[in-house]
């Protein structure tokens, strides 16, 4: 039996482990992650799975099939959050998957394949700027150079792993072999308003939009805010502001293209000092790779023009780029059937948000089930879902699992 109250209670329980008092922020390899990993490990074992924390900090559980060692259907999502997050983005998918295994275990049902559930330690990329670290390690595409990336306090990822009690040298060994994984399926909140507008509790994802993330530094000259005339300034923050507006203008030109400057810092950061350096990020996404790459070229051109006109030194670092990730037609069809079997109209829709499936695609075909969220709000503490929708999502996922044909 699926227990929808338990699904929501568990989302609440995970949300209590946060570095942000009164809110939810839980980043990769933090003390709060250690606490939530322990909870998830316990829930997996209670659901009849063998479970452990792997070398990159993912929680990995396995429910054997009719005989030990069979290839698996992999399920999962992430356990890290953005800053001041909602409590369902990522966590709902992990908890719903565990709930499905719990239901199979209660019926002593073993399937002709194993089930693995992954609670990925990093999907959001908040701490080290690059995303999907947990799922890329499992998919075998983890880039060891990322171990040298540092967080805001200057701690490298390699050091953070060691501080967490993990050995970075163990990461390559957690990559799964392709013939050990039939497919990857992820349940996730929609994070947009489409399902709510159509009064549907769930939808089947067709593809995940591609993205590019940049980190930009503009170097000017710090100076006295009272003495340097406007025409003689090389104000890095004013330049960055102009760059942010250029991103907005270029992204607005194309339908479905979105561009965001989500972080902006200036140094030295005093009320009476002209900013000598500004650092900011760009997140650019689109459902078509050519549209995103053309916009990226225009953005780079605009930044160069702005920097030259203002006498600023420009450095653009591409943090990460991933192409559009299509979901597999045969899996979407199986998910559609699971939706229809619940008496619901199958509805397909693309995902504007990034997901672990983007990394898992290197390992196996993927599919996703979206669950409606209130007003489409996400990456925000106001993120909300109903117990009924959580239960519907879990029921569709369970049907998909029970009828899964590799
Ligand atoms: C992850 O939620 C992302 O889309 O950035
Ligand atoms: Mn997110
Ligand atoms: Mn997510």
CSV table of C-alpha atoms and ligand atoms in Angstrom, one decimal:
chain,number,residue,atom,x,y,z
A,1,UNK,CA,0.0,0.0,0.0
A,2,UNK,CA,1.3,3.4,-0.9
A,3,UNK,CA,1.1,5.8,2.0
A,4,UNK,CA,0.7,9.4,0.7
A,5,UNK,CA,0.8,10.9,4.2
A,6,UNK,CA,4.1,9.2,4.8
A,7,UNK,CA,5.5,10.7,1.5
A,8,UNK,CA,4.7,14.3,2.6
A,9,UNK,CA,5.9,13.6,6.2
A,10,UNK,CA,9.2,12.4,4.9
A,11,UNK,CA,9.5,15.6,2.7
A,12,UNK,CA,8.9,17.6,5.9
A,13,UNK,CA,11.4,15.5,7.8
A,14,UNK,CA,14.2,16.1,5.2
A,15,UNK,CA,13.3,19.9,5.1
A,16,UNK,CA,14.2,20.1,8.8
A,17,UNK,CA,17.9,19.6,8.0
A,18,UNK,CA,18.9,23.0,6.7
A,19,UNK,CA,21.7,25.5,7.1
A,20,UNK,CA,19.2,28.3,6.8
A,21,UNK,CA,17.3,28.8,10.0
A,22,UNK,CA,13.5,28.9,9.4
A,23,UNK,CA,14.0,27.9,5.7
A,24,UNK,CA,15.6,25.3,3.6
A,25,UNK,CA,19.2,25.3,2.2
A,26,UNK,CA,21.1,22.1,2.0
A,27,UNK,CA,24.2,22.0,-0.2
A,28,UNK,CA,26.4,19.2,-1.4
A,29,UNK,CA,28.6,17.5,1.3
A,30,UNK,CA,27.3,19.6,4.2
A,31,UNK,CA,26.5,18.5,7.7
A,32,UNK,CA,22.8,18.7,6.8
A,33,UNK,CA,23.4,16.3,3.9
A,34,UNK,CA,25.0,13.9,6.3
A,35,UNK,CA,21.8,14.0,8.4
A,36,UNK,CA,19.4,13.5,5.5
A,37,UNK,CA,21.5,10.7,4.0
A,38,UNK,CA,21.1,8.9,7.3
A,39,UNK,CA,17.3,9.3,7.2
A,40,UNK,CA,17.1,8.1,3.6
A,41,UNK,CA,19.3,5.1,4.3
A,42,UNK,CA,17.0,4.1,7.1
A,43,UNK,CA,13.9,4.4,4.9
A,44,UNK,CA,15.5,2.4,2.1
A,45,UNK,CA,16.4,-0.4,4.4
A,46,UNK,CA,12.9,-0.4,5.9
A,47,UNK,CA,11.6,-0.7,2.4
A,48,UNK,CA,13.6,-3.9,1.9
A,49,UNK,CA,16.6,-2.5,0.1
A,50,UNK,CA,20.3,-2.9,0.6
A,51,UNK,CA,21.6,0.6,0.9
A,52,UNK,CA,24.8,2.6,1.4
A,53,UNK,CA,26.3,6.0,0.8
A,54,UNK,CA,28.6,5.9,-2.3
A,55,UNK,CA,31.9,7.6,-2.9
A,56,UNK,CA,30.4,10.9,-4.0
A,57,UNK,CA,27.8,11.0,-1.2
A,58,UNK,CA,24.8,9.7,-3.1
A,59,UNK,CA,22.5,7.4,-1.1
A,60,UNK,CA,22.1,4.2,-3.2
A,61,UNK,CA,19.6,1.5,-2.5
A,62,UNK,CA,18.9,-1.8,-4.3
A,63,UNK,CA,15.9,-4.1,-4.3
A,64,UNK,CA,16.8,-7.4,-6.0
A,65,UNK,CA,14.6,-8.9,-8.7
A,66,UNK,CA,13.5,-12.5,-9.0
A,67,UNK,CA,17.1,-13.6,-8.8
A,68,UNK,CA,20.1,-11.7,-7.4
A,69,UNK,CA,22.3,-9.5,-9.7
A,70,UNK,CA,19.7,-8.8,-12.5
A,71,UNK,CA,20.0,-5.5,-14.5
A,72,UNK,CA,18.0,-2.8,-12.8
A,73,UNK,CA,15.4,-0.2,-13.5
A,74,UNK,CA,17.0,2.9,-11.9
A,75,UNK,CA,14.8,5.5,-10.1
A,76,UNK,CA,15.7,8.5,-8.2
A,77,UNK,CA,16.3,12.3,-7.9
A,78,UNK,CA,18.4,14.6,-5.8
A,79,UNK,CA,18.6,15.5,-2.1
A,80,UNK,CA,20.4,18.8,-2.3
A,81,UNK,CA,18.5,22.1,-2.7
A,82,UNK,CA,19.0,25.6,-4.0
A,83,UNK,CA,19.2,28.4,-1.4
A,84,UNK,CA,15.9,29.2,0.4
A,85,UNK,CA,14.4,26.2,-1.4
A,86,UNK,CA,11.1,24.4,-1.4
A,87,UNK,CA,10.9,21.0,0.1
A,88,UNK,CA,9.8,18.9,-2.9
A,89,UNK,CA,12.2,19.7,-5.7
A,90,UNK,CA,14.3,16.5,-5.9
A,91,UNK,CA,13.2,15.0,-2.5
A,92,UNK,CA,9.7,14.0,-3.7
A,93,UNK,CA,11.2,11.8,-6.4
A,94,UNK,CA,13.5,10.0,-4.0
A,95,UNK,CA,10.8,9.5,-1.4
A,96,UNK,CA,8.1,8.4,-3.9
A,97,UNK,CA,10.5,5.8,-5.4
A,98,UNK,CA,11.2,4.4,-1.9
A,99,UNK,CA,7.5,4.3,-1.3
A,100,UNK,CA,7.0,2.3,-4.5
A,101,UNK,CA,9.7,-0.2,-3.4
A,102,UNK,CA,8.1,-0.4,0.0
A,103,UNK,CA,4.7,-1.3,-1.6
A,104,UNK,CA,6.4,-4.1,-3.7
A,105,UNK,CA,8.3,-5.4,-0.6
A,106,UNK,CA,5.0,-5.5,1.5
A,107,UNK,CA,3.5,-7.8,-1.2
A,108,UNK,CA,6.8,-9.8,-1.3
A,109,UNK,CA,6.8,-9.1,-5.0
A,110,UNK,CA,10.0,-9.6,-7.0
A,111,UNK,CA,10.2,-8.4,-10.6
A,112,UNK,CA,12.2,-9.8,-13.5
A,113,UNK,CA,14.6,-6.9,-12.9
A,114,UNK,CA,16.2,-5.2,-9.9
A,115,UNK,CA,15.2,-1.7,-8.8
A,116,UNK,CA,17.8,0.8,-7.7
A,117,UNK,CA,16.9,4.1,-6.0
A,118,UNK,CA,19.4,6.9,-6.0
A,119,UNK,CA,19.3,10.0,-3.8
A,120,UNK,CA,21.8,12.1,-5.6
A,121,UNK,CA,24.0,14.3,-3.4
A,122,UNK,CA,24.3,17.2,-5.9
A,123,UNK,CA,22.1,18.2,-8.8
A,124,UNK,CA,21.7,21.9,-8.2
A,125,UNK,CA,25.4,22.8,-8.4
A,126,UNK,CA,25.0,25.4,-5.7
A,127,UNK,CA,28.2,24.7,-3.8
A,128,UNK,CA,30.7,24.2,-6.6
A,129,UNK,CA,28.9,25.9,-9.6
A,130,UNK,CA,28.8,22.8,-11.7
A,131,UNK,CA,25.7,20.6,-11.6
A,132,UNK,CA,24.7,16.9,-11.6
A,133,UNK,CA,27.7,15.8,-9.8
A,134,UNK,CA,26.1,12.7,-8.1
A,135,UNK,CA,24.3,11.5,-11.3
A,136,UNK,CA,27.4,12.1,-13.5
A,137,UNK,CA,29.4,9.9,-11.2
A,138,UNK,CA,26.9,7.1,-11.5
A,139,UNK,CA,26.6,7.6,-15.2
A,140,UNK,CA,30.4,7.4,-15.6
A,141,UNK,CA,30.8,11.0,-16.9
A,142,UNK,CA,32.2,12.6,-13.8
A,143,UNK,CA,35.0,15.0,-14.8
A,144,UNK,CA,37.9,14.6,-12.3
A,145,UNK,CA,39.0,18.2,-13.0
A,146,UNK,CA,35.9,19.3,-11.0
A,147,UNK,CA,37.6,17.9,-7.9
A,148,UNK,CA,39.7,21.1,-8.0
A,149,UNK,CA,36.6,23.4,-8.1
A,150,UNK,CA,36.3,25.5,-4.9
A,151,UNK,CA,33.3,26.7,-3.0
A,152,UNK,CA,32.8,30.3,-1.7
A,153,UNK,CA,35.1,29.6,1.2
A,154,UNK,CA,37.9,28.3,-1.0
A,155,UNK,CA,37.4,24.6,-0.1
A,156,UNK,CA,38.0,22.3,-3.0
A,157,UNK,CA,35.6,19.5,-3.8
A,158,UNK,CA,38.3,16.9,-3.1
A,159,UNK,CA,38.8,18.3,0.3
A,160,UNK,CA,35.0,18.6,1.0
A,161,UNK,CA,34.7,14.9,0.0
A,162,UNK,CA,37.4,14.0,2.4
A,163,UNK,CA,35.9,16.1,5.2
A,164,UNK,CA,32.7,14.2,4.6
A,165,UNK,CA,34.6,10.9,5.1
A,166,UNK,CA,34.7,9.9,1.4
A,167,UNK,CA,37.6,9.0,-0.8
A,168,UNK,CA,37.6,10.9,-4.2
A,169,UNK,CA,39.7,8.1,-5.6
A,170,UNK,CA,36.6,5.8,-5.2
A,171,UNK,CA,34.4,7.9,-7.5
A,172,UNK,CA,35.2,6.1,-10.8
A,173,UNK,CA,34.2,2.7,-9.3
A,174,UNK,CA,30.6,3.9,-8.7
A,175,UNK,CA,30.0,4.3,-12.4
A,176,UNK,CA,27.4,1.7,-13.5
A,177,UNK,CA,27.9,-0.5,-16.6
A,178,UNK,CA,25.4,0.1,-19.4
A,179,UNK,CA,24.3,-3.5,-19.4
A,180,UNK,CA,23.5,-3.3,-15.7
A,181,UNK,CA,20.8,-0.6,-16.2
A,182,UNK,CA,17.7,-1.0,-18.3
A,183,UNK,CA,16.5,2.6,-17.9
A,184,UNK,CA,16.3,5.6,-15.6
A,185,UNK,CA,12.9,7.0,-14.5
A,186,UNK,CA,12.4,10.0,-12.3
A,187,UNK,CA,9.4,11.5,-10.7
A,188,UNK,CA,9.7,15.3,-10.0
A,189,UNK,CA,7.5,18.2,-9.4
A,190,UNK,CA,6.7,20.1,-12.5
A,191,UNK,CA,8.1,23.5,-11.3
A,192,UNK,CA,5.9,25.2,-13.9
A,193,UNK,CA,2.2,26.0,-14.3
A,194,UNK,CA,1.1,23.9,-17.2
A,195,UNK,CA,-0.4,20.9,-15.4
A,196,UNK,CA,-2.3,23.1,-12.9
A,197,UNK,CA,-3.7,25.2,-15.8
A,198,UNK,CA,-5.0,22.0,-17.4
A,199,UNK,CA,-6.3,20.5,-14.2
A,200,UNK,CA,-4.0,17.5,-14.5
A,201,UNK,CA,-2.1,16.0,-11.5
A,202,UNK,CA,0.7,14.4,-13.6
A,203,UNK,CA,2.4,14.7,-17.0
A,204,UNK,CA,5.0,12.8,-19.0
A,205,UNK,CA,8.2,14.7,-19.9
A,206,UNK,CA,9.3,14.7,-23.6
A,207,UNK,CA,12.7,16.3,-23.2
A,208,UNK,CA,14.8,18.4,-20.9
A,209,UNK,CA,16.0,21.7,-22.1
A,210,UNK,CA,19.7,22.2,-22.8
A,211,UNK,CA,21.7,24.8,-20.7
A,212,UNK,CA,24.9,26.7,-20.5
A,213,UNK,CA,26.3,28.2,-17.3
A,214,UNK,CA,28.9,30.9,-17.3
A,215,UNK,CA,31.0,32.7,-14.6
A,216,UNK,CA,32.1,36.2,-15.6
A,217,UNK,CA,34.6,38.6,-14.1
A,218,UNK,CA,34.9,42.2,-15.0
A,219,UNK,CA,38.0,44.1,-13.8
A,220,UNK,CA,37.9,47.8,-13.6
A,221,UNK,CA,39.6,50.3,-11.3
A,222,UNK,CA,38.5,50.8,-7.7
A,223,UNK,CA,38.6,54.5,-6.7
A,224,UNK,CA,37.2,57.2,-4.5
A,225,UNK,CA,33.4,57.6,-5.0
A,226,UNK,CA,33.7,61.4,-4.3
A,227,UNK,CA,36.7,62.4,-6.4
A,228,UNK,CA,36.7,60.5,-9.7
A,229,UNK,CA,34.6,62.2,-12.3
A,230,UNK,CA,32.0,60.0,-14.1
A,231,UNK,CA,33.7,60.1,-17.4
A,232,UNK,CA,37.0,58.9,-16.0
A,233,UNK,CA,35.7,55.9,-14.1
A,234,UNK,CA,36.1,52.2,-14.9
A,235,UNK,CA,33.3,50.9,-12.8
A,236,UNK,CA,33.1,47.1,-13.0
A,237,UNK,CA,29.6,46.9,-11.3
A,238,UNK,CA,28.0,49.4,-13.7
A,239,UNK,CA,29.5,47.2,-16.5
A,240,UNK,CA,28.1,44.1,-15.0
A,241,UNK,CA,24.7,45.7,-14.7
A,242,UNK,CA,24.8,46.5,-18.4
A,243,UNK,CA,25.8,42.9,-19.2
A,244,UNK,CA,22.8,41.6,-17.1
A,245,UNK,CA,20.5,43.8,-19.2
A,246,UNK,CA,22.1,42.5,-22.4
A,247,UNK,CA,21.4,38.9,-21.3
A,248,UNK,CA,17.7,39.9,-20.6
A,249,UNK,CA,17.4,41.6,-24.0
A,250,UNK,CA,18.9,38.8,-26.0
A,251,UNK,CA,17.0,36.0,-24.2
A,252,UNK,CA,13.7,37.9,-24.6
A,253,UNK,CA,14.1,37.9,-28.4
A,254,UNK,CA,13.5,34.2,-28.9
A,255,UNK,CA,10.5,32.3,-27.7
A,256,UNK,CA,11.3,29.6,-25.2
A,257,UNK,CA,14.9,30.9,-24.7
A,258,UNK,CA,15.5,32.0,-21.1
A,259,UNK,CA,18.6,33.8,-19.6
A,260,UNK,CA,19.2,34.6,-16.0
A,261,UNK,CA,21.9,36.5,-14.1
A,262,UNK,CA,21.4,34.8,-10.8
A,263,UNK,CA,24.4,36.0,-8.8
A,264,UNK,CA,26.2,39.3,-8.8
A,265,UNK,CA,29.0,40.4,-6.5
A,266,UNK,CA,31.2,43.5,-6.4
A,267,UNK,CA,34.4,44.3,-4.7
A,268,UNK,CA,35.6,45.9,-2.6
A,269,UNK,CA,31.9,46.5,-1.7
A,270,UNK,CA,31.8,49.8,0.2
A,271,UNK,CA,29.4,52.6,-0.2
A,272,UNK,CA,32.1,55.2,-1.0
A,273,UNK,CA,34.3,53.1,-3.3
A,274,UNK,CA,33.9,52.6,-7.1
A,275,UNK,CA,33.7,48.9,-7.6
A,276,UNK,CA,37.0,47.6,-9.0
A,277,UNK,CA,35.8,44.1,-9.8
A,278,UNK,CA,32.4,42.5,-10.5
A,279,UNK,CA,31.6,38.8,-10.7
A,280,UNK,CA,28.4,37.4,-12.0
A,281,UNK,CA,26.8,34.2,-13.4
A,282,UNK,CA,24.7,33.5,-16.5
A,283,UNK,CA,22.3,30.6,-16.9
A,284,UNK,CA,21.0,30.2,-20.4
A,285,UNK,CA,18.5,27.5,-21.5
A,286,UNK,CA,16.4,26.5,-24.5
A,287,UNK,CA,14.6,23.6,-26.0
A,288,UNK,CA,16.7,23.8,-29.1
A,289,UNK,CA,20.5,23.7,-29.0
A,290,UNK,CA,21.0,25.9,-32.0
A,291,UNK,CA,18.9,28.6,-30.5
A,292,UNK,CA,20.9,28.5,-27.2
A,293,UNK,CA,24.3,28.5,-29.0
A,294,UNK,CA,23.4,31.4,-31.2
A,295,UNK,CA,22.2,33.4,-28.2
A,296,UNK,CA,25.4,32.4,-26.4
A,297,UNK,CA,27.5,33.9,-29.2
A,298,UNK,CA,25.4,37.1,-29.1
A,299,UNK,CA,25.8,37.4,-25.4
A,300,UNK,CA,29.6,36.9,-25.6
A,301,UNK,CA,29.7,39.6,-28.3
A,302,UNK,CA,27.6,42.0,-26.2
A,303,UNK,CA,29.9,41.4,-23.2
A,304,UNK,CA,33.0,42.2,-25.2
A,305,UNK,CA,31.4,45.4,-26.6
A,306,UNK,CA,30.4,46.6,-23.1
A,307,UNK,CA,33.8,45.8,-21.6
A,308,UNK,CA,35.7,47.6,-24.4
A,309,UNK,CA,33.5,50.7,-24.2
A,310,UNK,CA,34.0,50.9,-20.5
A,311,UNK,CA,37.7,50.0,-20.4
A,312,UNK,CA,37.1,46.9,-18.4
A,313,UNK,CA,39.0,43.6,-18.6
A,314,UNK,CA,36.6,40.7,-19.3
A,315,UNK,CA,37.0,37.0,-18.4
A,316,UNK,CA,34.3,34.5,-19.3
A,317,UNK,CA,34.5,31.0,-18.0
A,318,UNK,CA,32.0,28.4,-19.3
A,319,UNK,CA,31.2,26.3,-16.2
A,320,UNK,CA,29.0,23.7,-17.9
A,321,UNK,CA,27.0,23.1,-21.0
A,322,UNK,CA,24.6,20.3,-21.8
A,323,UNK,CA,22.5,19.7,-24.9
A,324,UNK,CA,18.8,19.0,-24.9
A,325,UNK,CA,18.1,15.6,-23.4
A,326,UNK,CA,15.2,13.7,-25.1
A,327,UNK,CA,13.2,11.1,-23.2
A,328,UNK,CA,12.9,7.7,-24.9
A,329,UNK,CA,9.6,7.2,-26.8
A,330,UNK,CA,9.2,3.6,-25.6
A,331,UNK,CA,9.5,4.7,-22.0
A,332,UNK,CA,7.2,7.7,-22.5
A,333,UNK,CA,4.6,5.3,-24.0
A,334,UNK,CA,4.9,3.0,-21.0
A,335,UNK,CA,4.5,6.0,-18.7
A,336,UNK,CA,1.5,7.2,-20.7
A,337,UNK,CA,-0.1,3.8,-20.2
A,338,UNK,CA,0.5,4.0,-16.5
A,339,UNK,CA,-1.2,7.5,-16.4
A,340,UNK,CA,-4.2,6.2,-18.4
A,341,UNK,CA,-4.5,3.2,-16.1
A,342,UNK,CA,-5.1,5.6,-13.3
A,343,UNK,CA,-8.1,7.0,-15.3
A,344,UNK,CA,-6.1,10.2,-16.2
A,345,UNK,CA,-5.5,11.9,-19.6
A,346,UNK,CA,-1.9,11.4,-20.6
A,347,UNK,CA,-0.3,14.8,-21.2
A,348,UNK,CA,3.2,15.2,-22.6
A,349,UNK,CA,5.3,18.4,-21.9
A,350,UNK,CA,8.9,19.5,-22.0
A,351,UNK,CA,11.0,20.3,-19.0
A,352,UNK,CA,12.4,23.8,-18.6
A,353,UNK,CA,14.3,22.8,-15.5
A,354,UNK,CA,17.4,20.6,-15.4
A,355,UNK,CA,17.3,17.1,-14.0
A,356,UNK,CA,19.5,14.2,-13.1
A,357,UNK,CA,18.2,12.5,-16.2
A,358,UNK,CA,20.5,14.8,-18.3
A,359,UNK,CA,23.4,13.0,-16.8
A,360,UNK,CA,21.8,9.5,-16.7
A,361,UNK,CA,21.2,9.6,-20.4
A,362,UNK,CA,24.8,8.7,-20.9
A,363,UNK,CA,24.1,5.5,-19.2
A,364,UNK,CA,20.6,4.5,-20.2
A,365,UNK,CA,17.4,5.7,-21.8
A,366,UNK,CA,15.4,8.0,-19.5
A,367,UNK,CA,11.9,9.1,-18.8
A,368,UNK,CA,10.2,11.4,-16.3
A,369,UNK,CA,6.9,11.9,-14.6
A,370,UNK,CA,5.9,15.4,-13.5
A,371,UNK,CA,3.6,16.0,-10.6
A,372,UNK,CA,1.6,19.3,-10.5
A,373,UNK,CA,2.8,21.9,-8.0
A,374,UNK,CA,0.9,24.9,-6.7
A,375,UNK,CA,0.9,27.9,-9.0
A,376,UNK,CA,3.9,26.4,-10.7
A,377,UNK,CA,6.1,27.9,-8.0
A,378,UNK,CA,9.5,26.3,-7.4
A,379,UNK,CA,13.0,27.2,-6.2
A,380,UNK,CA,11.1,29.1,-3.6
A,381,UNK,CA,9.9,28.3,-0.1
A,382,UNK,CA,6.3,28.6,-1.3
A,383,UNK,CA,6.7,25.4,-3.4
A,384,UNK,CA,3.6,23.2,-2.5
A,385,UNK,CA,1.9,20.0,-3.7
A,386,UNK,CA,-1.2,18.3,-2.4
A,387,UNK,CA,-1.2,14.9,-0.7
A,388,UNK,CA,-3.6,13.6,-3.4
A,389,UNK,CA,-1.2,14.6,-6.2
A,390,UNK,CA,1.7,13.0,-4.4
A,391,UNK,CA,-0.3,9.8,-4.1
A,392,UNK,CA,-1.3,9.9,-7.7
A,393,UNK,CA,2.2,10.5,-8.8
A,394,UNK,CA,3.5,7.6,-6.7
A,395,UNK,CA,0.7,5.3,-8.0
A,396,UNK,CA,1.5,6.1,-11.6
A,397,UNK,CA,5.2,5.4,-10.9
A,398,UNK,CA,4.3,2.1,-9.2
A,399,UNK,CA,2.2,1.0,-12.2
A,400,UNK,CA,5.0,2.0,-14.5
A,401,UNK,CA,7.5,-0.1,-12.4
A,402,UNK,CA,5.2,-3.2,-12.2
A,403,UNK,CA,4.6,-3.2,-16.0
A,404,UNK,CA,8.0,-2.1,-17.0
A,405,UNK,CA,9.2,-3.8,-20.1
A,406,UNK,CA,13.0,-3.3,-20.7
B,1,LIG,C1,17.8,22.6,-11.4
B,1,LIG,O1,16.8,22.6,-10.7
B,1,LIG,C2,17.9,23.6,-12.5
B,1,LIG,O2,17.1,23.4,-13.4
B,1,LIG,O3,18.7,24.5,-12.4
B,2,LIG,MN1,16.0,22.6,-8.5
B,3,LIG,MN1,15.2,19.2,-9.1
